[in-house]
Structure formats: C-alpha cells, structure tokens
Short mmCIF file of C-alpha atoms and ligand atoms in Angstrom, two decimals:
data_model
loop_
_atom_site.label_atom_id
_atom_site.label_comp_id
_atom_site.label_asym_id
_atom_site.label_seq_id
_atom_site.Cartn_x
_atom_site.Cartn_y
_atom_site.Cartn_z
CA MET U 1378 125.83 114.59 72.03
CA GLU U 1379 129.40 113.59 71.45
CA ALA U 1380 129.75 117.43 70.82
CA LEU U 1381 127.38 118.45 73.58
CA ALA U 1382 129.23 116.38 75.92
CA ALA U 1383 132.87 118.22 74.81
CA SER U 1384 130.86 121.75 74.95
CA VAL U 1385 131.07 124.18 77.86
CA ARG U 1386 128.27 123.93 79.39
CA PRO U 1387 125.30 121.41 80.21
CA PRO U 1388 121.79 121.91 78.48
CA GLY U 1389 119.69 124.02 80.79
CA LEU U 1390 116.16 123.87 81.32
CA ALA U 1391 113.48 126.07 83.13
CA VAL U 1392 110.59 125.10 84.42
CA ILE U 1393 108.00 127.50 85.57
CA LEU U 1394 105.28 126.01 88.11
CA ALA U 1395 102.96 128.90 89.13
CA GLY U 1396 100.30 127.85 91.94
CA ALA U 1397 99.66 124.76 93.89
CA ASP U 1398 98.24 122.09 91.34
CA PRO U 1399 99.30 118.82 93.20
CA ALA U 1400 99.41 116.96 89.90
CA SER U 1401 101.33 119.43 88.07
CA ALA U 1402 104.08 119.54 91.08
CA ILE U 1403 104.13 115.66 90.86
CA TYR U 1404 105.00 116.37 86.86
CA VAL U 1405 107.42 119.14 87.43
CA ARG U 1406 109.14 117.13 90.18
CA ASN U 1407 109.62 114.01 87.73
CA LYS U 1408 111.07 116.39 85.15
CA ILE U 1409 113.82 118.23 87.03
CA LYS U 1410 114.27 114.30 88.56
CA ALA U 1411 115.00 113.23 84.56
CA CYS U 1412 116.95 116.31 84.31
CA LYS U 1413 119.44 115.84 87.23
CA ASP U 1414 119.76 112.23 86.05
CA LEU U 1415 120.80 113.39 82.61
CA GLY U 1416 123.10 115.91 83.71
CA ILE U 1417 120.88 118.35 82.41
CA LYS U 1418 120.89 121.67 84.35
CA SER U 1419 117.35 122.70 85.32
CA GLU U 1420 115.89 125.36 86.97
CA HIS U 1421 112.72 125.45 89.08
CA LEU U 1422 110.63 128.79 89.25
CA THR U 1423 107.48 128.81 91.47
CA PRO U 1424 105.98 131.83 91.18
CA PRO U 1425 102.79 132.43 93.53
CA SER U 1426 99.06 131.19 93.12
CA ASP U 1427 98.51 135.10 92.46
CA VAL U 1428 100.86 135.74 90.15
CA THR U 1429 99.92 138.44 87.83
CA THR U 1430 100.37 137.99 83.43
CA VAL U 1431 102.47 141.00 83.74
CA GLU U 1432 104.76 139.09 86.25
CA LEU U 1433 104.66 136.00 84.52
CA LEU U 1434 105.81 137.50 81.30
CA ALA U 1435 108.63 139.69 82.57
CA SER U 1436 110.23 136.17 83.95
CA ILE U 1437 109.85 134.55 80.74
CA ILE U 1438 111.24 137.60 79.10
CA LYS U 1439 113.86 137.48 81.58
CA LEU U 1440 114.53 133.55 80.70
CA ASN U 1441 114.43 134.37 76.78
CA ALA U 1442 117.61 136.16 77.37
CA ARG U 1443 119.86 134.15 79.17
CA SER U 1444 122.45 132.21 77.37
CA ASP U 1445 122.94 129.18 79.92
CA ILE U 1446 118.78 128.30 79.14
CA ASP U 1447 118.13 126.08 76.31
CA GLY U 1448 114.29 125.24 76.92
CA ILE U 1449 111.72 127.15 79.20
CA LEU U 1450 108.48 125.05 80.18
CA VAL U 1451 105.71 126.36 81.69
CA GLN U 1452 103.78 124.01 83.43
CA MET U 1453 100.38 124.14 82.48
CA PRO U 1454 97.45 124.80 84.03
CA LEU U 1455 98.30 128.33 84.79
CA PRO U 1456 96.29 129.74 87.50
CA ALA U 1457 92.65 130.79 86.26
CA GLN U 1458 94.14 134.96 86.36
CA VAL U 1459 97.11 134.32 83.89
CA ASP U 1460 96.80 134.33 80.27
CA SER U 1461 98.00 131.24 79.36
CA LYS U 1462 97.97 132.13 76.25
CA ALA U 1463 100.15 135.45 76.49
CA ALA U 1464 102.38 132.83 78.60
CA LEU U 1465 103.02 130.35 75.81
CA LEU U 1466 103.25 132.80 72.77
CA ALA U 1467 105.88 134.99 75.41
CA VAL U 1468 108.48 131.46 75.13
CA ASP U 1469 111.31 131.93 72.49
CA PRO U 1470 110.18 129.66 69.67
CA SER U 1471 113.97 128.19 69.95
CA LYS U 1472 113.18 127.82 73.77
CA ASP U 1473 109.82 126.31 73.34
CA VAL U 1474 110.89 122.45 74.38
CA ASP U 1475 107.01 121.79 74.59
CA GLY U 1476 106.24 122.72 70.87
CA PHE U 1477 103.39 124.52 71.92
CA HIS U 1478 104.17 128.08 70.34
CA PRO U 1479 102.26 128.74 67.77
CA PHE U 1480 105.63 128.91 65.46
CA ASN U 1481 106.33 125.20 66.18
CA VAL U 1482 102.67 124.38 66.02
CA GLY U 1483 103.06 125.96 61.92
CA SER U 1484 106.47 124.20 61.54
CA LEU U 1485 104.37 120.61 62.76
CA VAL U 1486 101.94 120.94 60.45
CA THR U 1487 103.84 121.96 57.39
CA GLY U 1488 106.15 118.90 58.70
CA ARG U 1489 108.96 121.15 58.88
CA PRO U 1490 111.77 120.76 61.52
CA GLY U 1491 111.27 121.88 65.26
CA PRO U 1492 110.27 120.66 68.71
CA ARG U 1493 107.32 118.47 68.94
CA SER U 1494 104.85 118.23 71.57
CA CYS U 1495 106.28 115.61 74.09
CA THR U 1496 103.20 113.46 74.88
CA PRO U 1497 102.61 112.32 70.73
CA ALA U 1498 106.20 112.30 69.80
CA GLY U 1499 107.01 109.94 72.76
CA ILE U 1500 103.99 107.70 70.97
CA MET U 1501 105.50 107.87 68.00
CA GLU U 1502 108.91 106.81 69.37
CA LEU U 1503 107.08 104.27 70.93
CA LEU U 1504 105.33 102.99 67.83
CA ARG U 1505 108.87 102.75 65.67
CA ARG U 1506 110.49 101.20 68.65
CA TYR U 1507 107.88 98.19 68.62
CA GLU U 1508 108.02 98.44 65.01
CA ILE U 1509 104.81 98.64 65.33
CA PRO U 1510 103.67 100.00 61.12
CA VAL U 1511 101.63 103.38 60.56
CA ALA U 1512 101.92 103.93 56.43
CA GLY U 1513 98.77 103.17 55.04
CA ARG U 1514 97.09 101.99 58.64
CA ARG U 1515 93.54 103.63 59.63
CA ALA U 1516 94.46 105.56 62.84
CA VAL U 1517 92.02 107.24 64.91
CA VAL U 1518 92.35 110.04 67.66
CA VAL U 1519 89.79 110.03 70.29
CA GLY U 1520 90.46 113.91 71.58
CA ARG U 1521 91.29 117.37 69.83
CA SER U 1522 93.40 119.10 72.71
CA ASP U 1523 96.48 121.51 71.54
CA ILE U 1524 98.59 119.40 73.46
CA VAL U 1525 97.74 115.83 72.45
CA GLY U 1526 94.93 115.12 70.28
CA LYS U 1527 95.89 117.61 67.38
CA PRO U 1528 99.39 117.22 67.78
CA MET U 1529 99.55 112.96 67.53
CA ALA U 1530 96.54 113.56 64.16
CA PHE U 1531 99.48 115.33 62.58
CA LEU U 1532 102.54 113.37 63.54
CA LEU U 1533 100.42 110.14 61.91
CA LEU U 1534 99.36 111.87 59.02
CA HIS U 1535 102.73 112.80 58.32
CA GLU U 1536 104.01 108.96 58.86
CA ASN U 1537 100.94 108.51 56.00
CA ALA U 1538 98.21 106.80 58.38
CA THR U 1539 95.11 107.76 57.27
CA VAL U 1540 93.82 109.75 60.46
CA THR U 1541 90.05 110.46 61.89
CA ILE U 1542 89.81 112.67 64.56
CA CYS U 1543 87.07 112.26 67.31
CA HIS U 1544 85.75 114.56 69.89
CA SER U 1545 82.82 114.90 72.27
CA LYS U 1546 80.39 115.57 69.29
CA THR U 1547 81.30 112.84 67.46
CA PRO U 1548 78.47 110.49 66.74
CA ASP U 1549 78.91 106.63 66.78
CA LEU U 1550 82.13 107.07 68.53
CA ALA U 1551 82.33 103.18 69.11
CA ALA U 1552 82.01 102.77 65.89
CA VAL U 1553 84.86 105.11 64.39
CA CYS U 1554 87.03 103.56 66.64
CA ARG U 1555 86.48 100.15 65.72
CA GLU U 1556 87.48 101.03 62.71
CA ALA U 1557 91.18 101.93 63.85
CA ASP U 1558 94.14 99.53 63.22
CA ILE U 1559 96.05 102.14 65.40
CA LEU U 1560 93.49 104.06 68.25
CA VAL U 1561 95.02 106.65 70.38
CA ALA U 1562 92.76 107.76 73.64
CA ALA U 1563 93.75 111.07 74.78
CA ILE U 1564 90.03 111.86 76.29
CA GLY U 1565 90.43 112.46 80.19
CA ARG U 1566 87.31 110.36 81.16
CA PRO U 1567 88.22 107.20 83.17
CA ALA U 1568 88.52 103.63 81.32
CA MET U 1569 85.37 105.13 78.66
CA ILE U 1570 86.83 103.55 75.51
CA ASN U 1571 85.76 99.44 76.26
CA ALA U 1572 85.38 96.63 74.27
CA ALA U 1573 82.69 98.26 72.14
CA HIS U 1574 85.40 100.31 70.41
CA ILE U 1575 88.58 98.36 70.54
CA ARG U 1576 88.91 95.98 66.81
CA LYS U 1577 90.45 92.36 67.85
CA GLY U 1578 94.66 93.12 67.17
CA ALA U 1579 94.41 97.14 67.17
CA THR U 1580 97.61 98.86 68.74
CA VAL U 1581 95.92 101.03 71.39
CA ILE U 1582 97.54 103.76 72.57
CA ASP U 1583 95.89 105.06 76.44
CA VAL U 1584 96.76 108.43 77.05
CA GLY U 1585 94.76 109.22 79.85
CA MET U 1586 95.40 109.67 83.28
CA ASN U 1587 92.57 109.65 85.67
CA ARG U 1588 92.59 109.43 89.40
CA ILE U 1589 89.64 107.37 90.57
CA ALA U 1590 88.66 107.59 94.50
CA ASP U 1591 85.36 105.47 94.60
CA ARG U 1592 86.12 102.13 95.33
CA SER U 1593 82.99 100.96 93.61
CA GLU U 1594 84.29 102.85 90.41
CA ALA U 1595 87.45 101.09 91.13
CA GLU U 1596 86.19 97.76 91.22
CA ARG U 1597 84.10 98.36 88.01
CA VAL U 1598 87.36 99.25 86.26
CA PHE U 1599 89.70 96.79 87.68
CA ARG U 1600 87.05 93.76 88.25
CA GLY U 1601 89.02 90.53 89.51
CA ALA U 1602 92.36 92.53 89.08
CA ARG U 1603 93.39 92.22 92.97
CA GLU U 1604 96.70 94.06 92.94
CA LYS U 1605 94.84 97.13 91.74
CA LEU U 1606 91.72 97.00 94.27
CA GLU U 1607 94.86 96.22 97.22
CA ALA U 1608 96.81 99.39 95.73
CA PHE U 1609 93.64 101.54 95.73
CA ASP U 1610 92.71 100.11 99.37
CA ARG U 1611 96.29 100.98 100.46
CA ASN U 1612 96.62 104.90 99.08
CA GLY U 1613 92.74 105.73 98.47
CA SER U 1614 92.88 106.16 94.85
CA VAL U 1615 94.28 104.83 92.04
CA LEU U 1616 95.39 105.85 88.24
CA VAL U 1617 93.23 104.74 85.28
CA GLY U 1618 93.45 105.43 81.84
CA ASP U 1619 91.00 106.44 79.40
CA VAL U 1620 91.08 102.98 77.98
CA ASP U 1621 89.27 99.68 79.96
CA PRO U 1622 92.57 97.92 80.96
CA ILE U 1623 90.71 94.74 80.96
CA ALA U 1624 89.15 95.04 77.56
CA MET U 1625 91.80 96.29 76.39
CA ALA U 1626 94.39 93.35 77.30
CA ASP U 1627 91.91 90.98 75.94
CA LEU U 1628 91.48 92.70 72.30
CA ALA U 1629 94.66 94.67 71.75
CA SER U 1630 97.33 93.00 69.61
CA ALA U 1631 99.75 95.74 72.01
CA TYR U 1632 98.88 98.47 73.99
CA THR U 1633 100.48 101.09 76.51
CA PRO U 1634 99.50 100.32 80.34
CA VAL U 1635 98.72 103.27 82.94
CA PRO U 1636 100.40 104.12 84.72
CA GLY U 1637 104.26 103.28 83.13
CA GLY U 1638 103.22 103.72 79.32
CA VAL U 1639 102.91 106.74 77.50
CA GLY U 1640 103.46 108.78 80.75
CA PRO U 1641 107.28 108.21 81.04
CA LEU U 1642 108.00 108.54 77.18
CA THR U 1643 106.49 112.29 77.61
CA ILE U 1644 109.29 113.20 79.86
CA ALA U 1645 111.76 111.35 78.16
CA MET U 1646 111.10 113.35 75.01
CA LEU U 1647 111.14 116.44 76.85
CA MET U 1648 114.87 115.53 77.59
CA VAL U 1649 114.96 114.94 73.82
CA ASN U 1650 113.70 118.56 72.91
CA THR U 1651 116.03 119.99 75.62
CA ILE U 1652 119.11 118.61 74.48
CA ARG U 1653 118.35 119.02 70.40
CA SER U 1654 117.42 122.92 71.40
CA ALA U 1655 120.87 122.93 73.55
CA GLU U 1656 122.98 121.12 70.66
CA ARG U 1657 121.18 123.48 67.91
CA ARG U 1658 122.07 126.87 70.02
CA LEU U 1659 125.57 125.56 70.68
CA GLY U 1660 126.14 125.15 67.03
CA ALA U 1661 126.44 121.30 67.72
CA CYS U 1662 124.40 120.78 64.94
P1 NDP O 2474 91.68 117.89 77.17
O1 NDP O 2474 90.58 118.25 78.73
O2 NDP O 2474 92.62 118.90 76.89
O3 NDP O 2474 91.17 117.44 75.60
C1 NDP O 2474 89.63 116.15 76.20
C2 NDP O 2474 89.16 115.55 74.79
O4 NDP O 2474 88.45 114.87 74.70
C3 NDP O 2474 88.72 116.96 74.04
O5 NDP O 2474 89.12 117.27 72.35
C4 NDP O 2474 86.98 116.12 74.09
O6 NDP O 2474 86.27 116.95 73.06
C5 NDP O 2474 87.47 114.99 74.05
N1 NDP O 2474 86.34 114.52 74.75
C6 NDP O 2474 85.83 114.43 76.19
N2 NDP O 2474 84.82 113.61 76.40
C7 NDP O 2474 85.02 112.92 75.37
C8 NDP O 2474 83.32 111.90 75.12
N3 NDP O 2474 82.68 111.68 75.69
N4 NDP O 2474 83.81 111.40 73.73
C9 NDP O 2474 84.57 111.83 72.87
N5 NDP O 2474 85.58 112.86 73.27
C10 NDP O 2474 85.89 113.58 74.10
O7 NDP O 2474 92.50 116.81 77.50
P2 NDP O 2474 94.36 116.41 77.12
O8 NDP O 2474 94.12 116.02 75.87
O9 NDP O 2474 94.94 117.87 77.86
O10 NDP O 2474 94.01 115.12 78.44
C11 NDP O 2474 93.33 114.28 77.94
C12 NDP O 2474 94.28 113.08 78.68
O11 NDP O 2474 95.39 113.01 78.64
C13 NDP O 2474 93.76 113.47 79.99
O12 NDP O 2474 93.41 112.45 81.38
C14 NDP O 2474 95.38 114.05 80.81
O13 NDP O 2474 95.63 113.95 81.90
C15 NDP O 2474 96.16 112.90 80.16
N6 NDP O 2474 97.56 113.31 79.83
C16 NDP O 2474 98.24 112.45 79.65
C17 NDP O 2474 99.69 112.66 79.58
C18 NDP O 2474 100.93 111.98 79.89
O14 NDP O 2474 101.95 112.27 79.62
N7 NDP O 2474 100.51 110.26 79.85
C19 NDP O 2474 99.98 114.12 79.00
C20 NDP O 2474 99.10 114.78 78.46
C21 NDP O 2474 97.84 114.67 78.78
P3 NDP O 2474 85.83 118.52 72.94
O15 NDP O 2474 86.98 118.86 72.07
O16 NDP O 2474 84.75 118.07 71.86
O17 NDP O 2474 85.46 118.85 74.56
#
C-alpha cells in the first residue's frame, strides 16, 4: 500500500451495471461507496436494459485498453439477451477483480496466484481472522455455483479441509451437513438449513441473501425475535440468509449473521483485488 500511495495515480475500478435490477443497483452503490472511502477511483457504466452483447463487449474492450483502469467488474445478472459468458470472457484476466474469468478459475483450481472470487475469499479471511482452524476439518459447502460454491470448495481444499460439495440432487442433505465442522450455505433458499443440518459446535457460514415479503414466513423464520418482526413491519420485507437464524445461534460455535456477516466481506475483498491489480500493474509488487 505504501508503494501505491506514492504512485502517480489511484487504483481504478470500472463497474458495469446493465439494466435495472434493483438488488444489483444496491450492490453496485455499495461497491462505489467503498471505493470512495478508500480513495479508489471508480467509474460506473450504465448501459440500458436493451444493450446488445456486441455493444457490451465493445465497452469492455475499451476498458481493457485503458491504463488508468485496474479492475473491471461486470455486475451479474446481465439482461437476458446478453451473452453473460462472452462478457466475462471479454474482460482482460489481469483486470478481472471478480476472479470469474476461466484463466483465473484455472489459477484457483491449480493453486496459482491470481484474483479469487470475492465472497469465498472473504469467508477464508474471516475464518483466518477468527482463528477457526480449517486444516484437517470436515467442510461441507451447500451450493455449486461458479461464483460461490465451487470457488469456496477449492479455497477450503487448498487449506487442507476435507471438502464435500452438496447441491439440489444430494440425497439426505441434512445427514451430510451434520458431518460438517465448517458448514457453508450458498443456496438462495430462505432459512432452508435448520437444526437438523447443524452439528452442535459447528462453524456456520451463511452466504444466502433472501428477501422475505410474506409476514407469516417472517414469523416462521424469526419466531419470537421482536426486533426483526418490527423491522419487517416498518419495511414490508426483511433479509434472511439460507440458514435458520435461531437454530444457528443455538447450535453453532461461530456463525455469520445476515445481514452484516459475509456481505460486507465480499465488498472488502473486491477492494483488495482492485488494489492488488493496481499494485501489479504499477509494478509495485
Ligand atoms: P445459485 O442459484 O447460482 O446456486 C445455488 C446453488 O444451491 C445451486 O448449486 C443449487 O443446486 C443449490 N441448491 C438449490 N436448492 C437446493 C436444495 N434444495 N438443496 C441443496 N442445494 C440446493 O446461487 P449463488 O451461488 O449465486 O448464490 C447463493 C446465495 O448466496 C444467494 O442467496 C445469493 O443471493 C447469495 N450471495 C450472497 C453474496 C454475498 O455477498 N453475501 C454473494 C453472492 C451470492 P443445483 O446446482 O443442483 O441447482
């Protein structure tokens, strides 16, 4: 960071937000705010909802060529008519601060240096900071997406956990989850992981971000948690993870709450990836 501070320019991050997905707009706003707080120059491109793949690729190619841009983030999901895979492939791997480009996925799988997917990288940082041992422990990851489940499993594996990946076709999910010392839920199903899935004393990482707009569902999830139900009544909805928050608090030895657990770390790791990219590109490391 010292070398960076003395350099001729701040790190630069370009964020492309195509279309009008409200959740994406909030994520992008938070990312841009974090850039401002840290002195990272951010640029926000907002192509319209009917942008074509060719137009989007042209914007990415221009950003690839710019020397003041160290990181390019294409916010997912893209509008349906855009070829998302082509967009991710178009980002110069050296500016891929999300770690989604196949080149960087290959680096992850083979244990070579490179940007790591931000949410799993944040979770590893959290485990390190809280001194939760990983080597030799049983880790179960529920979810096998390219952005969370798979990279999470590889990062845990590289730290010598014994890793099981579960998905929607896994029989007797609860029994597999109960084997976990470290249980990571990245599913997208509100409070699906419950007391039957959590072994007493496990570390539970809840990646899920689900908005509940049905009060009876909120009552089921937050039974007796007055504060949460009052928040629901004020806002008409409430955020819940993939893990039943009451069961998690009762059974886990350590857990990440939703909101405020994994989410902020994802943004922090995006900033780390951007700064590292700038350092590499400026020859500071
Ligand atoms: P995806 O929809 O891409 O993947 C979900 C995974 O969960 C799939 O692998 C799916 O299995 C599995 N799954 C679905 N239903 C079940 C089930 N009943 N039993 C077992 N497995 C199941 O989601 P993401 O990985 O993108 O995101 C997961 C969650 O994490 C979401 O709530 C998302 O909002 C949140 N998220 C939070 C972030 C943060 O910063 N906190 C960042 C990114 C995501 P299959 O492959 O068989 O379909």
